[in-house]
Coordinates of C-alpha atoms in Angstrom, one line a residue:
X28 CA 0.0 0.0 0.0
X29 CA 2.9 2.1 0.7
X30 CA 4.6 1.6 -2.6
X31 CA 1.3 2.7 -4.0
X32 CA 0.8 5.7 -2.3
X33 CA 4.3 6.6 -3.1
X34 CA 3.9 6.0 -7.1
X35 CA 0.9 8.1 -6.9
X36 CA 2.9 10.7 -5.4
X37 CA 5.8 10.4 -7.8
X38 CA 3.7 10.5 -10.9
X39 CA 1.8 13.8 -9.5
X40 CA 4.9 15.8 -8.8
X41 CA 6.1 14.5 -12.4
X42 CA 2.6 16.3 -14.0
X43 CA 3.3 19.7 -12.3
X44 CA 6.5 20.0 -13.0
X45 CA 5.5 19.2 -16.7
X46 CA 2.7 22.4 -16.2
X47 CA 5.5 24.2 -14.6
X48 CA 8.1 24.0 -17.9
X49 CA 4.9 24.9 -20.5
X50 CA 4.2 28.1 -18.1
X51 CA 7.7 28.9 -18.6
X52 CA 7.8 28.4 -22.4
X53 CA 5.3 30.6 -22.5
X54 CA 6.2 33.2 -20.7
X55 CA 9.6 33.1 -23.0
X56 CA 7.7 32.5 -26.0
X57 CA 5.5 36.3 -25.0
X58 CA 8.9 38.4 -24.3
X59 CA 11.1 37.2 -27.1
X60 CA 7.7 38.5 -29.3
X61 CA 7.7 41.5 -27.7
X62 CA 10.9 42.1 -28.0
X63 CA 11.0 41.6 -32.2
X64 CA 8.2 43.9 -32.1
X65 CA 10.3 46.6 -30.6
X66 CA 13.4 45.7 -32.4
X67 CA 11.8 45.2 -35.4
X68 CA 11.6 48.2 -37.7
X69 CA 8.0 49.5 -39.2
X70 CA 7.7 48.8 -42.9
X71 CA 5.7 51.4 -44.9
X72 CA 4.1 51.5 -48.3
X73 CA 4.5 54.3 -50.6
X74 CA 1.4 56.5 -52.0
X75 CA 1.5 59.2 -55.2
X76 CA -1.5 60.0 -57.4
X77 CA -4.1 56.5 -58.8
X78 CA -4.9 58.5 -61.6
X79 CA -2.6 60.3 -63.7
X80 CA -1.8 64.0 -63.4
X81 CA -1.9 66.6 -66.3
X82 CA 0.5 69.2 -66.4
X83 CA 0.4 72.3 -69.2
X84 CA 3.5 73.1 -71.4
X85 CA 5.6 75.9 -70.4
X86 CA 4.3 75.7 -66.7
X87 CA 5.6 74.0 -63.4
X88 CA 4.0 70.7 -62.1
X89 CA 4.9 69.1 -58.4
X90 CA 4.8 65.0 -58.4
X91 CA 3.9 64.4 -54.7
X92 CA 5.0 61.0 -52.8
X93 CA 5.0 59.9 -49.2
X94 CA 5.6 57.4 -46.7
X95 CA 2.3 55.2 -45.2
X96 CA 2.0 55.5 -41.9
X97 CA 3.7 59.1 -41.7
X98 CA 7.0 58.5 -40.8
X99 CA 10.7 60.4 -41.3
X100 CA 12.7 59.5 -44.1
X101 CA 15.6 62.0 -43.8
X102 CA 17.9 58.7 -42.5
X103 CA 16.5 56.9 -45.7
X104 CA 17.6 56.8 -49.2
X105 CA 15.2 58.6 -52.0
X106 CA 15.4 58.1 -55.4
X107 CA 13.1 59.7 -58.5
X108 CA 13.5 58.1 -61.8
X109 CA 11.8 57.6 -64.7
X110 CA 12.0 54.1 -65.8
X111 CA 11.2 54.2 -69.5
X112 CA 14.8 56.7 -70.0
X113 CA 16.9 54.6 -67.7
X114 CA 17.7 57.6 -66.1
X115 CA 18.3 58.1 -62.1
X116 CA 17.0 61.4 -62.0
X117 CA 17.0 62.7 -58.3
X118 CA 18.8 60.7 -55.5
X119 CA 18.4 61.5 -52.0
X120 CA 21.4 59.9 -49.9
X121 CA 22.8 60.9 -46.6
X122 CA 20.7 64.0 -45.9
X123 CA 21.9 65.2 -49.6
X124 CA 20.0 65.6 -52.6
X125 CA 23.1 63.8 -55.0
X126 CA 21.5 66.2 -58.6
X127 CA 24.9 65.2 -60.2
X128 CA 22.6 61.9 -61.8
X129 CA 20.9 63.8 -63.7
X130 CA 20.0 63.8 -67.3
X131 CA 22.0 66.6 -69.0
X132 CA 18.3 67.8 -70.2
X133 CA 16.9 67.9 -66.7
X134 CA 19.7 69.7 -64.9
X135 CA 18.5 73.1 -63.4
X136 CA 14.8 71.8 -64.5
X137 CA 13.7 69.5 -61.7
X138 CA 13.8 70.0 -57.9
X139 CA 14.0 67.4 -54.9
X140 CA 11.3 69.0 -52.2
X141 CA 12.8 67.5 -49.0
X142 CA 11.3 70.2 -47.0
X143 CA 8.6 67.7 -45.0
X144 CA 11.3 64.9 -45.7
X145 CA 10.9 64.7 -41.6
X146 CA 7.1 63.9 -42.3
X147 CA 7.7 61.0 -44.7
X148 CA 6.9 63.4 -47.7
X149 CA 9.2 63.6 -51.0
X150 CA 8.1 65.7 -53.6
X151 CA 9.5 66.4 -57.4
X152 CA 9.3 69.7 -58.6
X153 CA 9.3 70.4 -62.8
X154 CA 9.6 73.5 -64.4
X155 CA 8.8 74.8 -67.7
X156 CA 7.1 71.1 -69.2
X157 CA 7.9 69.9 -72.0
X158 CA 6.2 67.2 -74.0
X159 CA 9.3 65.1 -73.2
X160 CA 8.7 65.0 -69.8
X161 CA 5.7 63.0 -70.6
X162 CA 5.4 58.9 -69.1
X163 CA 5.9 57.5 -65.7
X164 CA 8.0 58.7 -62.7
X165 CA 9.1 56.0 -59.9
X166 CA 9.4 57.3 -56.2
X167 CA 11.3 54.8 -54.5
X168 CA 12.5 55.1 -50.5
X169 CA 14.4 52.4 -48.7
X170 CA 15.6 52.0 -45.2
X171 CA 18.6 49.4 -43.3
X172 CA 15.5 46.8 -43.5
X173 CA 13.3 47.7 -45.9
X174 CA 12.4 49.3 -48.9
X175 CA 8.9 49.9 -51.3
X176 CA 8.0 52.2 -54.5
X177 CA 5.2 54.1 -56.3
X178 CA 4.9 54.3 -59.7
X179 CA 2.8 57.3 -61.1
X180 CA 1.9 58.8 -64.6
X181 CA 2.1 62.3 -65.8
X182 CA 0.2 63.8 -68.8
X183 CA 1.7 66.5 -70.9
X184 CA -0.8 68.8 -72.6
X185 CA -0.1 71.5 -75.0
X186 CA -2.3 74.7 -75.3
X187 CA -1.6 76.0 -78.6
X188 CA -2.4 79.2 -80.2
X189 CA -5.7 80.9 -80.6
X190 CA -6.8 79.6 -84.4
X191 CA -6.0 82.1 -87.2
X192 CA -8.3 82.1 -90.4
X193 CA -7.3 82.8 -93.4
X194 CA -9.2 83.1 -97.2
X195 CA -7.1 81.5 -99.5
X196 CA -8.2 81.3 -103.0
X197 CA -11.3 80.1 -104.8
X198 CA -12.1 76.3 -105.7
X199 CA -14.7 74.1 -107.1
X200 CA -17.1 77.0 -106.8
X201 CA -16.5 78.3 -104.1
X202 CA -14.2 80.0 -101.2
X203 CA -11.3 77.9 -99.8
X204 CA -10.6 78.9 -96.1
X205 CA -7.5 77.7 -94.6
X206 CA -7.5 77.6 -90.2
X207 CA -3.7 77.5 -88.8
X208 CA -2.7 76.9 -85.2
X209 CA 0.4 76.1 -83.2
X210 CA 1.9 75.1 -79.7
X211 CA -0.4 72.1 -79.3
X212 CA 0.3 68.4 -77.3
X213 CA -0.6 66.2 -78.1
X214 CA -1.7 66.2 -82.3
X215 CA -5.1 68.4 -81.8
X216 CA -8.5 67.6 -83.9
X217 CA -10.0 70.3 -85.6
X218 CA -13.5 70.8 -86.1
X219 CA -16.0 73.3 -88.5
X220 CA -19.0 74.8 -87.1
X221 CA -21.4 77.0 -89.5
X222 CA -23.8 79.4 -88.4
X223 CA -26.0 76.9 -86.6
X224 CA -23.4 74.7 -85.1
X225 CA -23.4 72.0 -87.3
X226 CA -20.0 70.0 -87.9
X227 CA -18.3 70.3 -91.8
X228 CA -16.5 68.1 -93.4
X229 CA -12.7 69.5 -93.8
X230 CA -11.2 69.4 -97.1
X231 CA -7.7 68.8 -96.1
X232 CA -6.1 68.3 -92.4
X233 CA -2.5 68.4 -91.8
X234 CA -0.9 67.9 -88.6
X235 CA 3.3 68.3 -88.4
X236 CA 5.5 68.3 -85.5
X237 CA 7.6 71.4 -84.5
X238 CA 9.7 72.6 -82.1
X239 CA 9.8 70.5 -79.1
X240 CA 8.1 68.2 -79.7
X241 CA 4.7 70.6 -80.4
X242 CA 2.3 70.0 -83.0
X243 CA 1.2 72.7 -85.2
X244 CA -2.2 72.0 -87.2
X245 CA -3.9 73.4 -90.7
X246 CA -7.0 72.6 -91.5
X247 CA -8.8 73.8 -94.7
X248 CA -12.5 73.9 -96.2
X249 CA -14.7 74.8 -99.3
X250 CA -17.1 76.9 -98.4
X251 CA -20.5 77.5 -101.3
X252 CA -21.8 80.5 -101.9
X253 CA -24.4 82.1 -99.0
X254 CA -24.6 85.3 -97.9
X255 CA -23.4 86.3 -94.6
X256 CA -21.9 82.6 -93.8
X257 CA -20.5 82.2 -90.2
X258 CA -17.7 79.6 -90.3
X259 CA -16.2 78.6 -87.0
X260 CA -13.0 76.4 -86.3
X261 CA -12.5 74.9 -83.3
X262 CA -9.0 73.3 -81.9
X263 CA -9.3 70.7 -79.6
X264 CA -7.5 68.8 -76.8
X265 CA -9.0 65.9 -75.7
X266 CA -6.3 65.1 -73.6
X267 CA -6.7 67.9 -71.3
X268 CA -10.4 68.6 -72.5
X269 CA -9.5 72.0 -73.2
X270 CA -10.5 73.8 -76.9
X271 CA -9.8 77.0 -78.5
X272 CA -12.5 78.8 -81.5
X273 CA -12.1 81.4 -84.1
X274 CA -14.7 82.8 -85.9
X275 CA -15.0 84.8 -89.6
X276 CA -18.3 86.2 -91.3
X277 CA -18.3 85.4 -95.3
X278 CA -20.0 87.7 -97.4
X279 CA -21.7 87.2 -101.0
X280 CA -19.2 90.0 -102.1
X281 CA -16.8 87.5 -102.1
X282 CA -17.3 85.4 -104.2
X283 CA -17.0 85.3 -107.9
X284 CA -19.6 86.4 -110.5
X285 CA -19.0 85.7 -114.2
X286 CA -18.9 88.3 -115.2
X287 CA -17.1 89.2 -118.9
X288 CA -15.0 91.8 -117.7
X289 CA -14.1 90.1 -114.0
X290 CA -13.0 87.1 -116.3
X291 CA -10.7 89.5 -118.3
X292 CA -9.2 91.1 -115.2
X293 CA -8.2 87.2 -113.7
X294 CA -7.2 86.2 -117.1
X295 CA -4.6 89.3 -117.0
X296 CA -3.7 88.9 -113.2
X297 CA -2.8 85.3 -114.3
X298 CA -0.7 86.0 -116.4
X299 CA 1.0 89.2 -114.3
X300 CA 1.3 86.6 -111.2
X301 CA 2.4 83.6 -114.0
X302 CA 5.3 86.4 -115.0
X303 CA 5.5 87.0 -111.4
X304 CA 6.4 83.6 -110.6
X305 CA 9.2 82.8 -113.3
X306 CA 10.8 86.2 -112.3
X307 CA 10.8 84.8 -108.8
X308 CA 11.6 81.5 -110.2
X309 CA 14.7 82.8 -112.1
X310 CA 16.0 84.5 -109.3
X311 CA 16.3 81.8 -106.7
X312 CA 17.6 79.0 -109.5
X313 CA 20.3 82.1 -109.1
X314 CA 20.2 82.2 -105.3
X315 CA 21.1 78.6 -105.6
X316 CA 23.4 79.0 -107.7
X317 CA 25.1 81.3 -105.3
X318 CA 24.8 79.3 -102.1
X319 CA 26.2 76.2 -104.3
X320 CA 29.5 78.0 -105.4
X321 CA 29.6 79.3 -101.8
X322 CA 29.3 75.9 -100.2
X323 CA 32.3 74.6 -103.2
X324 CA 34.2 77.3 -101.8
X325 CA 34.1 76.4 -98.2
X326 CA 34.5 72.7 -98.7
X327 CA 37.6 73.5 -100.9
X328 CA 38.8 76.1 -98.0
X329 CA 38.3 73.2 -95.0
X330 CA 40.1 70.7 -97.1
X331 CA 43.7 73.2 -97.6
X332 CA 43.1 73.7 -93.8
X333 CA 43.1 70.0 -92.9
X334 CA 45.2 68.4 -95.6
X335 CA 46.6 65.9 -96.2
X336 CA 43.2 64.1 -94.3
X337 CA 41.5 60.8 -95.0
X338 CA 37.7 60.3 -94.8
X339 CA 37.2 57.0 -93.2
X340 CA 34.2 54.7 -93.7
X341 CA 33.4 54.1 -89.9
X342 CA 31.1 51.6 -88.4
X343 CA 29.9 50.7 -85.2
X344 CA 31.1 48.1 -82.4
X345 CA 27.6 45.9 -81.3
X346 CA 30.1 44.4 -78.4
X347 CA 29.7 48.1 -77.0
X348 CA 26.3 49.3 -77.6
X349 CA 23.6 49.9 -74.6
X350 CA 21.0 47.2 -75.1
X351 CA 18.5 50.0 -75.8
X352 CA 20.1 50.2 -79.2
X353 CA 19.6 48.7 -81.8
X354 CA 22.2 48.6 -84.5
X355 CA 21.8 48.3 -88.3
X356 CA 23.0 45.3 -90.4
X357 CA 25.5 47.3 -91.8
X358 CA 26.5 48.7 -88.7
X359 CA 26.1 52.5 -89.7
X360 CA 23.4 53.5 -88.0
X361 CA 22.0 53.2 -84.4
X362 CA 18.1 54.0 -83.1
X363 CA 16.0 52.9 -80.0
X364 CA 14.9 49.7 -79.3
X365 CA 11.0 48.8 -78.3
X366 CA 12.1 47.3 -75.6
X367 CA 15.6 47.2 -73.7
X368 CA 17.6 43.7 -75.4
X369 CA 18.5 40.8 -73.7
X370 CA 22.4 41.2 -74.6
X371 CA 25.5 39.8 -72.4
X372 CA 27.0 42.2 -69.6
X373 CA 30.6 42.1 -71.2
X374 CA 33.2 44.3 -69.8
X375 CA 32.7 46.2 -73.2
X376 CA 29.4 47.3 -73.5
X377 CA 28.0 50.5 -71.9
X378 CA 25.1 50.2 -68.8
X379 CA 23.8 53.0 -68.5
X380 CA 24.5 55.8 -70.9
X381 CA 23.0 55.1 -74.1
X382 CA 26.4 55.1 -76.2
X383 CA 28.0 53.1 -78.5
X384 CA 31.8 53.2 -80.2
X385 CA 33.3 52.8 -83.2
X386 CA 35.1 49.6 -84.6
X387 CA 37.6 51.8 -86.0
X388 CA 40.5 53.2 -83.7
X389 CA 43.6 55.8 -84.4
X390 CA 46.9 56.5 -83.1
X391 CA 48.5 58.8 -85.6
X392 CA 47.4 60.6 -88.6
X393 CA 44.5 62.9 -89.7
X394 CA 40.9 61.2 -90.2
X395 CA 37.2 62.7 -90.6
X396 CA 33.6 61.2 -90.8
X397 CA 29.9 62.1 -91.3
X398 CA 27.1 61.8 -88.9
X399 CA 23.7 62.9 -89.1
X400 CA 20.9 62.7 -86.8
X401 CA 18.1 64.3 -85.1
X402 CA 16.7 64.8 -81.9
X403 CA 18.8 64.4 -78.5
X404 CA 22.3 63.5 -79.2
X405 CA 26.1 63.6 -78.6
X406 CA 28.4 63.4 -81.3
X407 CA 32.4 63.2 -81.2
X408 CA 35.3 60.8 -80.2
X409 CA 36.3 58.7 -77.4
X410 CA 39.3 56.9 -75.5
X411 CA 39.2 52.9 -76.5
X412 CA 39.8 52.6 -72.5
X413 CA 37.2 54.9 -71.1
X414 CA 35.1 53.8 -68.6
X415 CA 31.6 51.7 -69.9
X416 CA 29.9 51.5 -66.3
X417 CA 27.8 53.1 -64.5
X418 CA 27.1 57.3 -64.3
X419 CA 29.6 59.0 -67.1
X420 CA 30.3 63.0 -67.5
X421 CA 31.0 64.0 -70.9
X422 CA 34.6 65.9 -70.9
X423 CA 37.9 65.8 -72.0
X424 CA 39.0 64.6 -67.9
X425 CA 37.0 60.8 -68.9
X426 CA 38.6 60.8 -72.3
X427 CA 35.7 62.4 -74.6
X428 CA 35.9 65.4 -76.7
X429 CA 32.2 65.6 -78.6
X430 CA 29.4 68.6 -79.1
X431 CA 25.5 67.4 -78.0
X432 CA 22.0 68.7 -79.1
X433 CA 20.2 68.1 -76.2
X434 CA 16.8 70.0 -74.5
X435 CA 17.0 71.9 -78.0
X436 CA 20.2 73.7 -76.8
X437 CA 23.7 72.7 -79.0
X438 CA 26.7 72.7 -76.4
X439 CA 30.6 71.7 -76.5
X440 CA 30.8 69.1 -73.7
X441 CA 34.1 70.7 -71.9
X442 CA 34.2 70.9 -67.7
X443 CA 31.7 73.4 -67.5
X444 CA 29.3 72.5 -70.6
X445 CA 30.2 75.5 -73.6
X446 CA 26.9 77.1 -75.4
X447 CA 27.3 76.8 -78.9
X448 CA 25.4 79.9 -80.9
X449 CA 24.8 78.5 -84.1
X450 CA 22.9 80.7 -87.5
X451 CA 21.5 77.4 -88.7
X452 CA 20.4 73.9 -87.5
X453 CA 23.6 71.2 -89.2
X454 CA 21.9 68.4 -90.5
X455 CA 25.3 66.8 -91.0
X456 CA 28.2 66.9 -88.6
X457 CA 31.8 66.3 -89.7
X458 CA 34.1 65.3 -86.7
X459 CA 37.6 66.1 -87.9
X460 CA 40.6 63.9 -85.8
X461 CA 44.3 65.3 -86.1
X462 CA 46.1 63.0 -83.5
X463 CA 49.6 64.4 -83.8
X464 CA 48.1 67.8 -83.6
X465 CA 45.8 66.7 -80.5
X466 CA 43.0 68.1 -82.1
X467 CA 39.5 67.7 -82.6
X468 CA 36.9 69.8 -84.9
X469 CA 33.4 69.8 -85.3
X470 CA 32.1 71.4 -88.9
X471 CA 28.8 72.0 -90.8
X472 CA 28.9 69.0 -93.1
X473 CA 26.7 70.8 -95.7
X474 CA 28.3 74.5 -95.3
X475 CA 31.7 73.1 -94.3
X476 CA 31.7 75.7 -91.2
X477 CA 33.3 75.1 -88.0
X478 CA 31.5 74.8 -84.7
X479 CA 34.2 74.2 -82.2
X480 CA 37.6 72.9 -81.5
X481 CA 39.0 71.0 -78.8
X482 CA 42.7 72.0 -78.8
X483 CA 46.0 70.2 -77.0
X484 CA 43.6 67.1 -76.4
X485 CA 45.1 64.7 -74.5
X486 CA 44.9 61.6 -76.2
X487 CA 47.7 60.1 -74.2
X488 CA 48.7 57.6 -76.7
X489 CA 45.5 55.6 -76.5
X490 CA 43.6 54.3 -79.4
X491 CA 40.8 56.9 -80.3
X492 CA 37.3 55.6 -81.3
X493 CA 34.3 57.6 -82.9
X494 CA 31.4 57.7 -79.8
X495 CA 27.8 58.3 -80.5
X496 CA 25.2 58.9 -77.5
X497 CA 21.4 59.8 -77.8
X498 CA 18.3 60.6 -76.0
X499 CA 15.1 58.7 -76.8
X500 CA 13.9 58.4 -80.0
X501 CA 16.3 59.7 -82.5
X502 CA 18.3 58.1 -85.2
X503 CA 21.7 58.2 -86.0
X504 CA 24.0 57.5 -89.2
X505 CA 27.3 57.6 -89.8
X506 CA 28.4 58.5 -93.5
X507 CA 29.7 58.2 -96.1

């Protein structure tokens, strides 16, 4: 009975000291919780506009973006980029906003707001929009633990001029009235409104891009005979649902009668403004003439400047080219891609400028080539060894001596950039190499003028390569 009892006893003190260790686990299990929650950081999610936001040409738009819950973020990094440019934009590091990533195009355009950085809030700041500053915009903060993004879109929207309407000439029977406006983004529609509102049908409708990227519009009609006809035209943006109207009053007076004496007055004006014409005619056949003897002139004055100089058939090198580029069979010519290529990382190939260099390379004599292009781009010669990764400044100090178009602004790229006042748009640009004479020249290919010259270049006895860059959307080819 005793070595019952005692069992009993045993197996008793065994079950509470079981209870005992759970209770402990337990209690363990509840502070090492709270302590993660306290060591822990918060995350956060990251909120800009759901819908897109419209800003006008020519006027200043703020993208907003902040932490969720409100938190600080001055110990975080910040970055604004836009994703479809492969371009860093703003980055906000160490209690710095670092603008020296910048596109050349966006430098002294867009602002970092870090004022309420404290309250989680990072604002970008864009003055005078363009239509290139059109697409999507990434805000991106990360922390030691964590990190999260919003991706918003902003709309570009042109306002262009009020219409101007103009009687041209008379057709089919009646009066041909031509309506012209400019300044508009994106391509406008044009509508005709008569006295009572109804829509007409336009003759003709011509839209063409100008400059920067605008799109100027002319519209034209046939209008019948009626007396006192109201004719409206109506430019219209749907994209920012905004429209402009012009309106002109048409009287009976003018249009024609047939009568014998009117036809004998046009008959004689025809053949005054058919004189007219030829006289014109003759005279600019002369003005070509004259430019064409003026352009022989200067092409025979560059070559006794530069002799004895070879013009060198250059292509491109693929093994270098940013996989946004796409390269032509022959090699000459480079545009964008649709979509960035799936292309090996060699040590070679560029990462993120959009560049590319030539096959050829010189060490010694005097060479020049042709390229032509439009658009953003950079144009000039390079260092076989310069550097192919990550942010590059265009200058002489990384081995590159080249001019740019960029932002619609020509510039020499030297340590600071050099305007470049220029009478006429090149469509051509020659890039002149003298290696012993550590020189390079940029000329009008067409009026075979000079545009700049980097003198005492150091080319410290490196191979030198022809170097293209570009913005988006251009094309550029290398002649002959």
């Amino acid at each position: 009975m005793v070595g019952l009892s005692g069992i009993l006893v045993v197996v008793l003190g065994f079950i509470i000291l079981i209870v005992y260790l759970f209770k402990i686990k337990g209690n363990l299990q509840r502070e090492l919780g709270w302590k993660r929650a306290v060591i822990c950081p918060a995350q956060f999610t990251v909120l800009g506009p759901a819908t897109p936001i419209t800003a006008i040409v020519g006027e200043d738009i703020v993208l907003p973006c902040y932490l969720s819950p409100r938190m600080s973020a001055e110990n975080m990094e910040v970055t604004w980029s836009r994703p479809q440019v492969l371009s860093a934009g703003h980055l906000y590091h160490d209690g710095k906003d670092r603008a020296e990533f910048q596109m050349p195009q966006d430098q002294g355009r867009t602002e970092f707001l870090k004022e309420n950085i404290a309250n989680g809030s990072a604002a970008l700041r864009i003055r005078n929009v363009r239509p290139s500053d059109e697409g999507q915009y990434e805000c991106f903060f990360q922390s030691s633990t964590f990190y999260a993004g919003a991706t918003l879109e902003l709309k570009i929207a042109g306002l262009g001029s009020n219409p101007h309407i103009s009687i041209e000439d008379y057709q089919d029977g009646g009066i041909r009235v031509v309506c012209q406006s400019t300044g508009w983004y994106p391509e406008p529609e044009v509508l005709w409104r008569d006295a009572t509102g109804k829509h007409l049908q336009s003759l003709s409708v011509r839209k063409s891009e100008v400059e920067n990227g605008l799109f100027e519009i002319q519209a034209s009609i046939i209008i019948a005979q009626h007396t006192n006809q109201k004719l409206s035209c109506c430019i219209q943006n749907r994209h920012a649902n905004h429209e402009k109207e012009s309106t002109v009053y048409i009287s009976d007076i003018f249009f024609p009668r047939m009568n014998p004496w009117i036809l004998a007055l046009c008959m004689i004006l025809g053949l005054l403004f058919l004189f007219i014409g030829l006289t014109v005619h003759l005279f600019k056949r002369k003005g070509k003439l004259t430019a064409e003897i003026g352009k022989l002139t200067a092409e025979i004055g560059w070559r006794q400047c530069t002799l004895p100089v070879t013009q060198e058939n250059v292509t491109l090198d693929p093994n270098t080219a940013h996989p946004i580029l796409t390269l032509s069979k022959d090699q000459k010519s480079v545009r964008w891609a649709d979509k960035q290529q799936d292309l090996p990382d060699n040590p070679e190939r560029f990462d993120t400028w959009c560049c590319v260099l030539g096959y050829e390379a010189f060490t010694s004599g005097r060479h020049y080539w042709e390229v032509e292009g439009k658009g953003d781009w950079v144009v000039g010669v390079a260092r076989r060894s310069m550097k192919r990764k990550g942010e590059i400044i265009f200058n002489p100090e990384e081995g590159i001596w080249a001019v740019q178009m960029w932002g619609g602004q020509y510039r020499a790229c030297t340590s600071p950039l050099s305007p470049l006042t220029l009478r006429e748009v090149p469509r051509k640009i020659r890039v002149y190499l003298d290696y012993e004479g550590k020189e390079v020249t940029f000329f009008d290919a067409d009026k075979g003028t000079k545009i700049f010259t980097f003198a005492q270049a150091s080319f410290a006895a490196e191979r030198i390569c022809p170097w293209l860059g570009m913005g988006a959307g251009p094309r550029l080819t290398l002649h002959p």
